[in-house]
């Protein structure tokens, strides 16, 4: 391991044009991870590298790759068509693009008179197909491919693509690539590559991948660990704030509005919550409540690739006072040097992601601050939980909410914004529901428990005025002993009187017409059902009446008349067996008639029901 961090003391030769590139990029010295990794990886060793966020891992594999491409004559005309030399796999399109741009930055200094070295991006977009990628491979003959697992797999499965010359593979953010969502694709990719190759795994949290790293076909790997005591770079300050969940969004706005920063990234729990809060923040900006000089962007995984890339570019290019609202899609690897503030509205469901999110700031020895919000109550336990993982968090106390309307007024404003368009309500409900599902997936499930979540406050934080019905929460909602003082009214309403949902309209005319048509249709069905029910009730009463008045009273009357007649007859005539028999027969008939009436009465009801 090299002790000096001077590029001159690097334990392996480096091409002069690479040295020029390093100088132009302003890298006066190597970072520790570069000093340890470059010589080993360039000298045919497989490496497993764990080093804190922003410590320069990308350059530590890019230099050995470029050196190897040259050493193995892949930069000559003899390098076969449709072959490639190096494959770099990364979990997101943004990160793949970023890695390619680092390679391109080096290649800007590659001598023009030599056979070109090229890199090609392999990520899914709506604008190009895998066939386009194959055409580019044949036409441009790149030696280095960078992309995401799904697209790479599709690409490698094209018969024309030849894998036999691949002699280097990099898995960047390797622990992510080896988790359940990617591992199958990654295994299939590796299975079609030559076994005789160099493999490098890189991440700030590679230890969490455990033994799965051996699924990558590593051969006698060297493990390189460059970690600080706090598992985060020393230039990064990790803070937390304990908040009342109802005021959390206001606290966020207060920081974003009043804090001094160049660039800030805010992590939201779900894609839908990014779009929901982004549109409300835009409204607040239009009203002058949020500083209109702030450039606010939204980025999440449900957006199209091209729009994601453009947003990231704009956020990177905007000089000052810019805020990116995003999800974990931008948690790993993204390198935007001027980000000096990261805020997490909720801790991530996976504690490793915590370091990756925070690590978007405090990179390459620049000062950065990461603030995590914890809902008061149980979530404070997250601090000792992270301490056990060697991540020390420091509390920011007594942070007041500044420059916003009073909480009650703010909630009413949020509510009125929602009431102006029913689609906002739908959006808010979906965001809330997605949050509950997110919360129930926390790996630290003993801290983040649905049982102890303050649903009402969170619902209000989302600006909502009725608790959405969902099985996850119904069982935890306390049955209030004192309904007089309950904050939840009948049917989950948080406002009294409730909002008239029938007249709560969509701003979009087409959508509103559709809703009204559906409402009318439902009403018609309801009316028909009601009519049917009334009829049934009426018929029931009628047949009951028939039953009682016709059968019971009449029968009783007839019976008594008959009985009297028989008794009279018996009293008068005691001398004729035949008549006695006749009377007995008559009596039997009466009994039989009564029986028939009894059984046929139910038949009458049935026939009326069918009307
Ligand atoms: N030797 C160096 N001197 C100064 N800055 C450097 C050096 N090497 C890389 N950098 C810069 O450090 C920043 C972080 O580098 P990089 O993105 O490779 O970090 P990383 O370790 O991969 O982080 P993460 O784990 O977050 O992906 C980049 O802006 C890069 O330009």
XYZ file of C-alpha atoms and ligand atoms in Angstrom:
642
model
C 0.000 0.000 0.000
C 1.322 3.393 -0.998
C 1.858 5.718 1.979
C 2.443 8.905 0.050
C -0.515 10.534 -1.616
C 1.609 12.171 -4.298
C 0.783 11.078 -7.844
C 4.556 10.830 -8.442
C 4.810 8.088 -5.867
C 2.075 5.949 -7.363
C 3.258 2.386 -7.380
C 2.539 1.780 -11.085
C 3.217 3.658 -14.326
C 0.552 6.111 -15.511
C 0.185 7.337 -19.090
C 1.391 10.941 -19.522
C -2.001 12.026 -20.934
C -3.697 10.584 -17.829
C -1.362 12.667 -15.669
C -2.305 15.717 -17.735
C -5.993 14.965 -17.176
C -5.398 14.633 -13.419
C -3.669 18.011 -13.370
C -6.397 19.696 -15.395
C -9.050 18.295 -13.055
C -7.132 19.851 -10.187
C -6.438 16.642 -8.306
C -3.215 17.747 -6.593
C -2.917 14.555 -4.621
C -4.401 11.104 -4.670
C -7.121 10.361 -2.205
C -6.305 7.455 0.168
C -8.604 5.071 -1.697
C -6.918 5.955 -5.004
C -3.444 5.472 -3.540
C -4.448 2.008 -2.308
C -6.586 0.800 -5.185
C -4.963 2.002 -8.428
C -1.694 0.027 -8.127
C -3.405 -3.206 -7.067
C -6.198 -3.102 -9.628
C -3.807 -2.089 -12.390
C -1.592 -5.047 -11.428
C -4.096 -7.826 -12.070
C -5.650 -8.051 -8.624
C -9.380 -8.396 -8.024
C -10.424 -5.744 -5.530
C -13.274 -5.197 -3.077
C -13.181 -1.536 -2.113
C -15.063 0.122 0.736
C -14.434 3.798 1.217
C -16.545 6.673 2.507
C -18.819 8.639 0.185
C -17.127 11.255 -1.973
C -13.639 9.802 -1.485
C -12.850 9.422 -5.189
C -13.644 5.751 -5.859
C -14.603 6.470 -9.482
C -11.134 7.676 -10.435
C -9.673 4.719 -8.559
C -11.194 2.347 -11.128
C -11.181 4.621 -14.183
C -7.372 4.988 -14.228
C -6.684 1.201 -14.057
C -9.298 0.622 -16.787
C -7.669 3.128 -19.155
C -4.238 1.711 -18.400
C -5.454 -1.835 -19.083
C -7.170 -0.883 -22.348
C -3.789 0.345 -23.567
C -1.718 -2.464 -22.007
C -3.969 -5.094 -23.591
C -3.937 -3.431 -27.026
C -7.648 -2.756 -27.057
C -6.803 0.688 -28.477
C -5.685 -0.703 -31.821
C -7.369 -1.518 -35.109
C -6.930 -5.190 -34.252
C -9.479 -4.937 -31.458
C -12.318 -6.981 -32.903
C -15.590 -5.537 -34.088
C -18.607 -6.015 -31.766
C -16.260 -6.856 -28.870
C -15.610 -4.740 -25.769
C -12.859 -4.668 -23.166
C -14.462 -3.379 -19.938
C -17.944 -3.476 -18.507
C -18.996 -1.091 -15.723
C -22.329 -1.830 -14.057
C -24.093 0.714 -11.843
C -27.587 0.706 -10.310
C -28.991 3.926 -11.800
C -29.011 5.675 -15.153
C -27.834 8.913 -13.580
C -24.821 7.245 -12.021
C -23.961 5.380 -15.230
C -24.030 8.653 -17.125
C -21.854 10.303 -14.499
C -19.251 7.524 -14.643
C -19.141 7.782 -18.426
C -18.610 11.528 -18.167
C -15.621 10.992 -15.805
C -14.112 8.601 -18.389
C -14.786 11.163 -21.146
C -13.081 13.856 -19.071
C -9.919 11.732 -19.048
C -10.255 10.872 -22.731
C -10.300 14.564 -23.659
C -6.556 14.407 -23.112
C -5.965 11.200 -25.037
C -3.587 11.794 -27.993
C -5.539 12.468 -31.176
C -3.037 10.615 -33.346
C -3.720 7.313 -31.614
C -6.514 4.835 -32.246
C -9.402 6.216 -30.201
C -10.576 4.881 -26.871
C -14.305 5.288 -26.446
C -16.961 4.645 -23.846
C -20.617 3.846 -24.557
C -23.625 4.293 -22.288
C -26.162 1.455 -21.965
C -29.270 2.692 -20.167
C -32.940 2.325 -20.960
C -34.539 5.387 -22.525
C -37.585 5.980 -24.671
C -35.394 7.528 -27.294
C -33.172 4.578 -28.135
C -33.543 0.825 -28.318
C -31.118 -2.006 -27.573
C -30.758 -2.386 -31.330
C -29.564 1.250 -31.480
C -27.011 0.391 -28.790
C -25.801 -2.563 -30.863
C -25.497 -0.357 -33.944
C -23.446 2.131 -31.911
C -21.196 -0.675 -30.705
C -20.512 -1.803 -34.264
C -20.097 1.675 -35.654
C -18.096 3.382 -32.878
C -16.231 0.342 -31.540
C -16.090 1.471 -27.897
C -13.840 -0.481 -25.577
C -15.669 0.532 -22.397
C -19.374 -0.009 -21.718
C -21.176 1.622 -18.782
C -24.782 0.972 -17.868
C -27.547 -0.370 -15.699
C -28.135 -4.119 -15.197
C -31.398 -4.476 -17.143
C -30.209 -2.733 -20.274
C -26.775 -4.391 -20.171
C -28.412 -7.813 -19.944
C -30.666 -7.098 -22.946
C -27.642 -5.830 -24.838
C -25.436 -8.844 -24.058
C -28.212 -11.172 -25.173
C -28.108 -9.751 -28.699
C -26.366 -12.452 -30.792
C -24.110 -9.970 -32.542
C -22.514 -8.745 -29.278
C -19.345 -10.681 -28.437
C -18.242 -10.968 -24.818
C -15.047 -13.002 -25.153
C -12.690 -10.000 -25.071
C -14.102 -8.580 -21.847
C -11.253 -8.599 -19.360
C -12.456 -6.128 -16.696
C -15.727 -5.811 -14.815
C -16.628 -3.134 -12.298
C -19.671 -3.272 -10.055
C -20.086 0.249 -8.706
C -22.361 0.457 -5.658
C -21.793 -3.302 -5.551
C -23.860 -3.949 -2.405
C -26.875 -2.429 -4.173
C -26.220 -4.491 -7.302
C -26.052 -7.626 -5.189
C -29.294 -7.028 -3.313
C -32.491 -8.827 -4.252
C -33.679 -6.321 -6.822
C -30.614 -6.644 -9.067
C -28.713 -9.795 -8.134
C -30.415 -12.112 -10.652
C -29.627 -9.774 -13.565
C -26.080 -9.251 -12.331
C -25.487 -13.000 -12.026
C -26.765 -13.524 -15.560
C -24.511 -10.754 -16.874
C -21.456 -12.223 -15.165
C -22.292 -15.720 -16.393
C -21.811 -14.702 -20.034
C -18.436 -13.010 -19.416
C -15.050 -14.801 -19.487
C -13.993 -16.183 -16.098
C -10.419 -15.031 -16.692
C -11.026 -11.353 -15.988
C -10.375 -8.699 -13.377
C -13.317 -7.869 -11.147
C -13.625 -4.792 -8.935
C -16.408 -4.147 -6.439
C -16.810 -0.606 -5.096
C -19.102 0.993 -2.517
C -19.148 3.042 0.661
C -21.103 0.228 2.323
C -19.826 -2.956 0.714
C -19.659 -4.842 4.023
C -23.438 -5.083 4.057
C -23.276 -7.276 0.940
C -21.646 -9.997 3.095
C -20.810 -13.223 1.318
C -22.898 -12.362 -1.731
C -19.762 -10.667 -3.091
C -18.463 -14.133 -3.963
C -21.333 -14.551 -6.421
C -19.350 -12.213 -8.635
C -16.618 -14.743 -9.395
C -13.870 -12.858 -7.541
C -10.516 -14.617 -7.580
C -8.175 -14.023 -4.624
C -9.545 -10.538 -4.069
C -7.814 -7.877 -2.024
C -10.089 -5.984 0.332
C -9.331 -2.283 0.576
C -11.075 -0.381 3.344
C -10.659 3.354 3.745
C -13.187 4.377 6.346
C -13.273 7.133 8.896
C -14.309 6.405 12.474
C -17.773 7.814 11.874
C -18.265 5.876 8.607
C -18.816 9.241 6.976
C -16.261 11.727 5.679
C -14.903 14.030 8.380
C -15.978 17.077 6.353
C -19.598 15.973 6.665
C -21.618 17.023 9.719
C -24.450 14.674 10.590
C -27.335 16.315 12.440
C -30.872 15.445 13.420
C -33.928 17.373 14.520
C -36.788 15.943 16.569
C -40.012 17.323 15.132
C -43.717 17.249 15.754
C -44.855 15.259 12.692
C -47.650 17.743 12.006
C -45.078 20.536 11.649
C -42.422 18.573 9.797
C -43.136 19.966 6.354
C -43.228 23.499 7.740
C -39.904 22.896 9.465
C -38.476 21.751 6.150
C -39.750 24.868 4.366
C -38.400 27.071 7.115
C -34.885 25.619 6.673
C -35.039 25.695 2.883
C -36.255 29.314 3.013
C -33.915 30.699 5.662
C -30.779 28.560 5.696
C -27.763 29.716 3.689
C -26.618 27.110 1.192
C -25.613 26.751 -2.417
C -27.377 23.551 -3.259
C -29.669 21.473 -1.145
C -31.026 17.973 -1.731
C -34.203 16.962 0.107
C -35.021 13.250 0.316
C -38.695 12.328 0.369
C -39.918 8.814 1.147
C -41.725 8.077 -2.137
C -41.933 9.252 -5.747
C -45.533 10.397 -5.334
C -44.692 12.497 -2.271
C -42.035 14.301 -4.326
C -44.554 15.372 -6.983
C -47.222 16.186 -4.395
C -45.079 18.457 -2.204
C -43.306 19.886 -5.235
C -46.589 21.205 -6.640
C -47.602 22.702 -3.295
C -44.182 24.342 -2.910
C -44.599 25.853 -6.374
C -47.903 27.319 -5.195
C -46.226 28.710 -2.056
C -43.551 30.254 -4.245
C -46.191 31.861 -6.456
C -47.676 33.438 -3.309
C -44.276 34.699 -2.161
C -44.331 32.473 0.945
C -41.295 30.577 -0.318
C -38.411 32.628 -1.666
C -39.061 33.034 -5.385
C -35.321 33.188 -6.113
C -34.959 29.554 -5.130
C -34.694 27.187 -8.090
C -36.607 24.097 -7.097
C -36.391 20.811 -9.039
C -38.026 17.433 -8.660
C -36.483 14.106 -9.580
C -37.690 10.555 -8.993
C -37.667 7.124 -10.542
C -41.122 7.332 -12.124
C -40.029 10.117 -14.459
C -38.780 9.349 -17.941
C -35.039 8.915 -18.269
C -34.546 11.930 -20.495
C -36.417 14.201 -18.117
C -34.449 12.773 -15.149
C -31.153 13.444 -16.881
C -32.190 16.975 -17.859
C -33.336 17.817 -14.339
C -30.057 16.621 -12.873
C -28.126 18.633 -15.449
C -30.122 21.782 -14.664
C -29.695 21.291 -10.921
C -25.953 20.818 -11.452
C -25.675 23.897 -13.673
C -27.759 26.243 -11.481
C -25.227 28.251 -9.576
C -26.773 29.045 -6.208
C -29.913 28.649 -4.151
C -31.155 25.514 -5.781
C -33.096 22.715 -4.172
C -33.622 19.202 -5.499
C -36.592 17.274 -4.141
C -35.909 13.620 -4.746
C -36.004 9.979 -3.625
C -33.408 7.258 -3.198
C -32.950 7.255 -6.968
C -30.440 10.039 -6.294
C -29.065 8.587 -3.058
C -26.020 6.749 -4.338
C -23.027 7.886 -6.271
C -24.408 11.183 -7.586
C -21.606 13.726 -7.459
C -22.665 17.366 -7.526
C -19.783 19.264 -5.934
C -21.708 22.332 -4.697
C -24.277 20.439 -2.652
C -23.703 21.679 0.872
C -26.960 20.671 2.525
C -28.899 17.403 2.570
C -32.221 17.016 4.362
C -34.025 13.742 4.972
C -37.711 14.224 5.655
C -37.773 10.660 6.988
C -34.908 8.270 7.666
C -34.444 5.738 4.865
C -35.914 2.262 5.245
C -32.404 0.801 4.922
C -29.777 2.208 7.288
C -26.989 1.878 4.664
C -28.858 4.322 2.480
C -28.577 6.844 5.309
C -24.845 7.250 4.646
C -25.323 7.353 0.878
C -27.999 10.070 1.105
C -25.966 12.167 3.567
C -22.871 11.565 1.438
C -24.223 13.704 -1.421
C -22.623 16.533 0.534
C -19.295 16.839 2.319
C -17.569 15.270 -0.698
C -13.864 15.478 -1.531
C -13.066 17.359 1.689
C -15.677 20.046 1.111
C -17.803 21.061 4.088
C -21.325 19.667 4.130
C -24.249 19.272 6.481
C -26.898 16.569 6.534
C -30.032 16.990 8.642
C -32.390 14.122 9.366
C -35.899 14.682 10.715
C -37.133 12.301 13.383
C -40.766 12.278 14.475
C -40.963 12.882 18.195
C -42.088 9.910 20.217
C -40.306 6.756 19.273
C -38.046 7.731 16.380
C -35.439 9.348 18.654
C -34.239 5.766 19.193
C -32.784 5.960 15.693
C -29.847 7.940 17.144
C -28.505 5.121 19.406
C -29.412 2.632 16.673
C -27.067 4.422 14.236
C -24.468 4.852 16.981
C -24.164 1.076 17.186
C -23.329 1.210 13.474
C -20.605 3.787 14.234
C -22.616 6.673 12.846
C -22.746 9.559 15.314
C -25.582 12.052 14.964
C -25.738 15.374 16.738
C -28.998 17.052 17.656
C -29.968 20.536 16.536
C -32.181 21.836 19.325
C -34.720 24.628 19.562
C -34.971 25.260 15.858
C -37.947 27.529 15.372
C -40.110 27.762 12.279
C -39.497 31.154 10.718
C -41.128 33.201 7.978
C -44.216 31.042 7.537
C -47.854 31.578 8.511
C -48.824 30.220 11.942
C -49.335 26.410 11.972
C -53.160 26.551 12.011
C -53.164 29.163 9.240
C -50.647 27.124 7.232
C -52.791 23.990 7.532
C -55.849 25.917 6.368
C -53.879 27.273 3.429
C -52.745 23.766 2.498
C -56.307 22.512 2.916
C -57.733 25.276 0.754
C -55.138 24.602 -1.913
C -56.332 20.988 -1.959
C -59.992 22.003 -1.937
C -59.447 24.039 -5.100
C -58.882 20.844 -7.079
C -60.045 17.353 -6.179
C -57.055 15.806 -8.007
C -54.807 17.312 -5.306
C -56.839 15.464 -2.703
C -56.426 12.181 -4.627
C -52.717 12.910 -4.928
C -52.404 13.660 -1.195
C -54.271 10.498 -0.212
C -52.033 8.396 -2.461
C -48.938 10.058 -0.994
C -50.105 9.380 2.541
C -50.924 5.748 1.750
C -47.544 5.291 0.018
C -45.846 6.755 3.085
C -47.582 4.286 5.416
C -46.459 1.403 3.185
C -42.923 2.867 3.139
C -42.932 3.170 6.905
C -44.030 -0.413 7.364
C -40.975 -1.534 5.362
C -38.335 -0.041 7.652
C -35.547 -2.491 8.402
C -35.336 -1.005 11.925
C -38.882 -2.182 12.548
C -38.627 -1.979 16.333
C -38.237 1.802 16.043
C -40.438 2.556 13.065
C -43.633 0.902 14.203
C -47.055 1.491 12.744
C -48.489 0.912 16.217
C -46.869 4.080 17.531
C -47.230 6.311 14.503
C -49.212 9.520 14.965
C -51.483 9.066 11.947
C -53.545 12.167 12.517
C -50.515 14.494 12.664
C -48.985 12.898 9.598
C -52.265 13.135 7.752
C -52.349 16.843 8.565
C -48.741 17.223 7.489
C -49.910 15.994 4.088
C -52.554 18.748 4.223
C -55.337 16.152 4.362
C -58.587 16.559 6.260
C -59.794 12.965 6.285
C -57.859 9.864 7.355
C -57.646 7.580 4.339
C -59.118 4.158 5.051
C -56.465 1.498 4.855
C -56.177 -1.843 6.613
C -52.658 -1.072 7.858
C -53.883 1.707 10.103
C -57.447 0.805 10.986
C -56.330 -1.695 13.589
C -54.015 0.807 15.270
C -56.425 3.703 15.475
C -57.364 4.035 19.113
C -61.009 3.829 19.935
C -61.410 7.100 21.739
C -62.729 6.796 25.255
C -63.872 10.337 25.112
C -65.531 10.948 21.729
C -66.301 14.531 22.789
C -62.599 15.428 22.688
C -61.652 13.179 19.782
C -59.761 14.750 16.881
C -61.169 12.128 14.533
C -64.801 12.631 13.659
C -67.178 10.074 12.182
C -65.839 8.330 9.043
C -62.279 9.494 9.698
C -62.907 13.215 9.119
C -60.442 15.564 10.784
C -62.652 18.591 10.161
C -66.134 19.322 11.376
C -68.382 19.722 9.418
C -66.976 17.271 6.843
C -66.284 18.343 3.278
C -69.151 17.637 0.903
C -67.470 15.080 -1.315
C -70.283 15.178 -3.898
C -69.597 18.789 -4.760
C -65.778 18.563 -4.367
C -64.769 19.142 -7.990
C -61.782 18.483 -10.211
C -60.290 21.602 -11.789
C -59.879 19.729 -15.036
C -63.197 19.978 -16.899
C -62.996 16.580 -18.586
C -62.092 14.839 -15.371
C -64.898 16.639 -13.555
C -67.446 15.672 -16.225
C -66.343 12.061 -15.933
C -66.743 12.230 -12.170
C -70.208 13.775 -12.408
C -71.286 11.134 -14.944
C -70.045 8.393 -12.659
C -71.745 10.018 -9.693
C -75.032 10.172 -11.587
C -74.662 6.569 -12.656
C -74.048 5.533 -9.059
C -77.003 7.584 -7.923
C -79.225 5.894 -10.531
C -78.085 2.504 -9.363
C -78.641 3.575 -5.798
C -82.138 4.869 -6.630
C -83.009 1.635 -8.407
C -81.760 -0.368 -5.483
C -83.721 1.848 -3.142
C -86.864 1.434 -5.217
C -86.434 -2.311 -5.272
C -85.930 -2.324 -1.537
C -89.061 -0.231 -0.961
C -91.086 -2.513 -3.196
C -89.782 -5.511 -1.388
C -90.650 -3.948 1.926
C -94.131 -3.120 0.658
C -94.664 -6.596 -0.685
C -93.367 -8.116 2.472
C -95.910 -6.118 4.430
C -98.662 -7.023 1.989
C -97.971 -10.704 2.144
C -97.536 -10.530 5.886
C -100.859 -8.803 6.014
C -102.333 -11.530 3.808
C -100.811 -14.067 6.072
C -102.107 -12.550 9.262
C -105.460 -11.200 8.150
C -106.465 -13.844 5.659
C -105.004 -16.912 7.113
C -104.961 -16.410 10.832
C -108.206 -14.528 11.469
C -110.168 -16.179 8.702
C -108.911 -19.553 9.675
C -109.833 -18.940 13.263
C -113.268 -17.721 12.261
C -113.857 -20.586 9.848
C -112.608 -23.060 12.383
C -114.859 -21.739 15.098
C -117.858 -21.768 12.717
C -117.051 -25.292 11.647
C -116.426 -26.422 15.171
C -119.734 -24.929 16.283
C -121.517 -26.518 13.347
C -120.030 -29.903 14.171
C -120.870 -29.590 17.827
C -124.445 -28.553 16.987
C -124.756 -31.392 14.586
C -123.409 -33.885 17.115
C -125.729 -32.589 19.795
C -128.809 -32.786 17.542
C -128.145 -36.031 15.771
C -126.627 -38.793 17.717
C -128.125 -41.584 15.637
C -126.443 -41.852 12.216
C -122.848 -43.212 11.761
C -122.806 -42.122 8.185
C -123.412 -38.467 9.049
C -120.936 -38.641 11.851
C -118.403 -39.953 9.376
C -119.318 -37.160 7.018
C -118.793 -34.562 9.738
C -115.467 -36.123 10.692
C -114.499 -36.068 7.031
C -115.552 -32.465 6.842
C -113.429 -31.691 9.911
C -110.456 -33.410 8.349
C -110.882 -31.339 5.216
C -110.864 -28.151 7.233
C -107.628 -29.221 8.859
C -106.142 -30.132 5.457
C -107.258 -26.833 3.968
C -105.522 -24.984 6.761
C -102.357 -26.931 6.102
C -102.508 -26.144 2.390
C -102.974 -22.458 3.139
C -99.945 -22.519 5.402
C -97.659 -24.038 2.796
C -98.980 -21.960 -0.089
C -98.566 -18.629 1.783
C -94.777 -18.760 1.403
C -95.242 -19.339 -2.316
C -97.234 -16.142 -2.613
C -94.432 -14.111 -1.066
C -91.915 -15.614 -3.436
C -93.962 -14.734 -6.481
C -94.240 -11.113 -5.374
C -90.531 -10.923 -4.802
C -89.949 -11.786 -8.396
C -91.925 -8.815 -9.680
N -7.575 13.027 -6.076
C -8.600 13.829 -5.956
N -8.457 15.047 -5.454
C -9.510 15.877 -5.316
N -10.745 15.563 -5.689
C -10.955 14.348 -6.199
C -9.897 13.425 -6.369
N -10.412 12.305 -6.928
C -11.730 12.521 -7.088
N -12.056 13.740 -6.664
C -13.393 14.353 -6.653
O -14.104 13.816 -5.540
C -15.483 13.813 -5.810
C -16.082 12.485 -5.388
O -15.580 11.436 -6.181
P -16.431 10.133 -6.478
O -17.739 10.502 -7.054
O -15.588 9.223 -7.247
O -16.647 9.601 -4.999
P -17.109 8.177 -4.504
O -16.124 7.708 -3.523
O -17.404 7.300 -5.668
O -18.443 8.562 -3.739
P -19.820 7.735 -3.575
O -19.550 6.636 -2.615
O -20.730 8.744 -3.029
O -20.183 7.260 -4.917
C -15.640 14.102 -7.283
O -16.117 15.400 -7.443
C -14.243 13.989 -7.841
O -14.044 14.872 -8.908
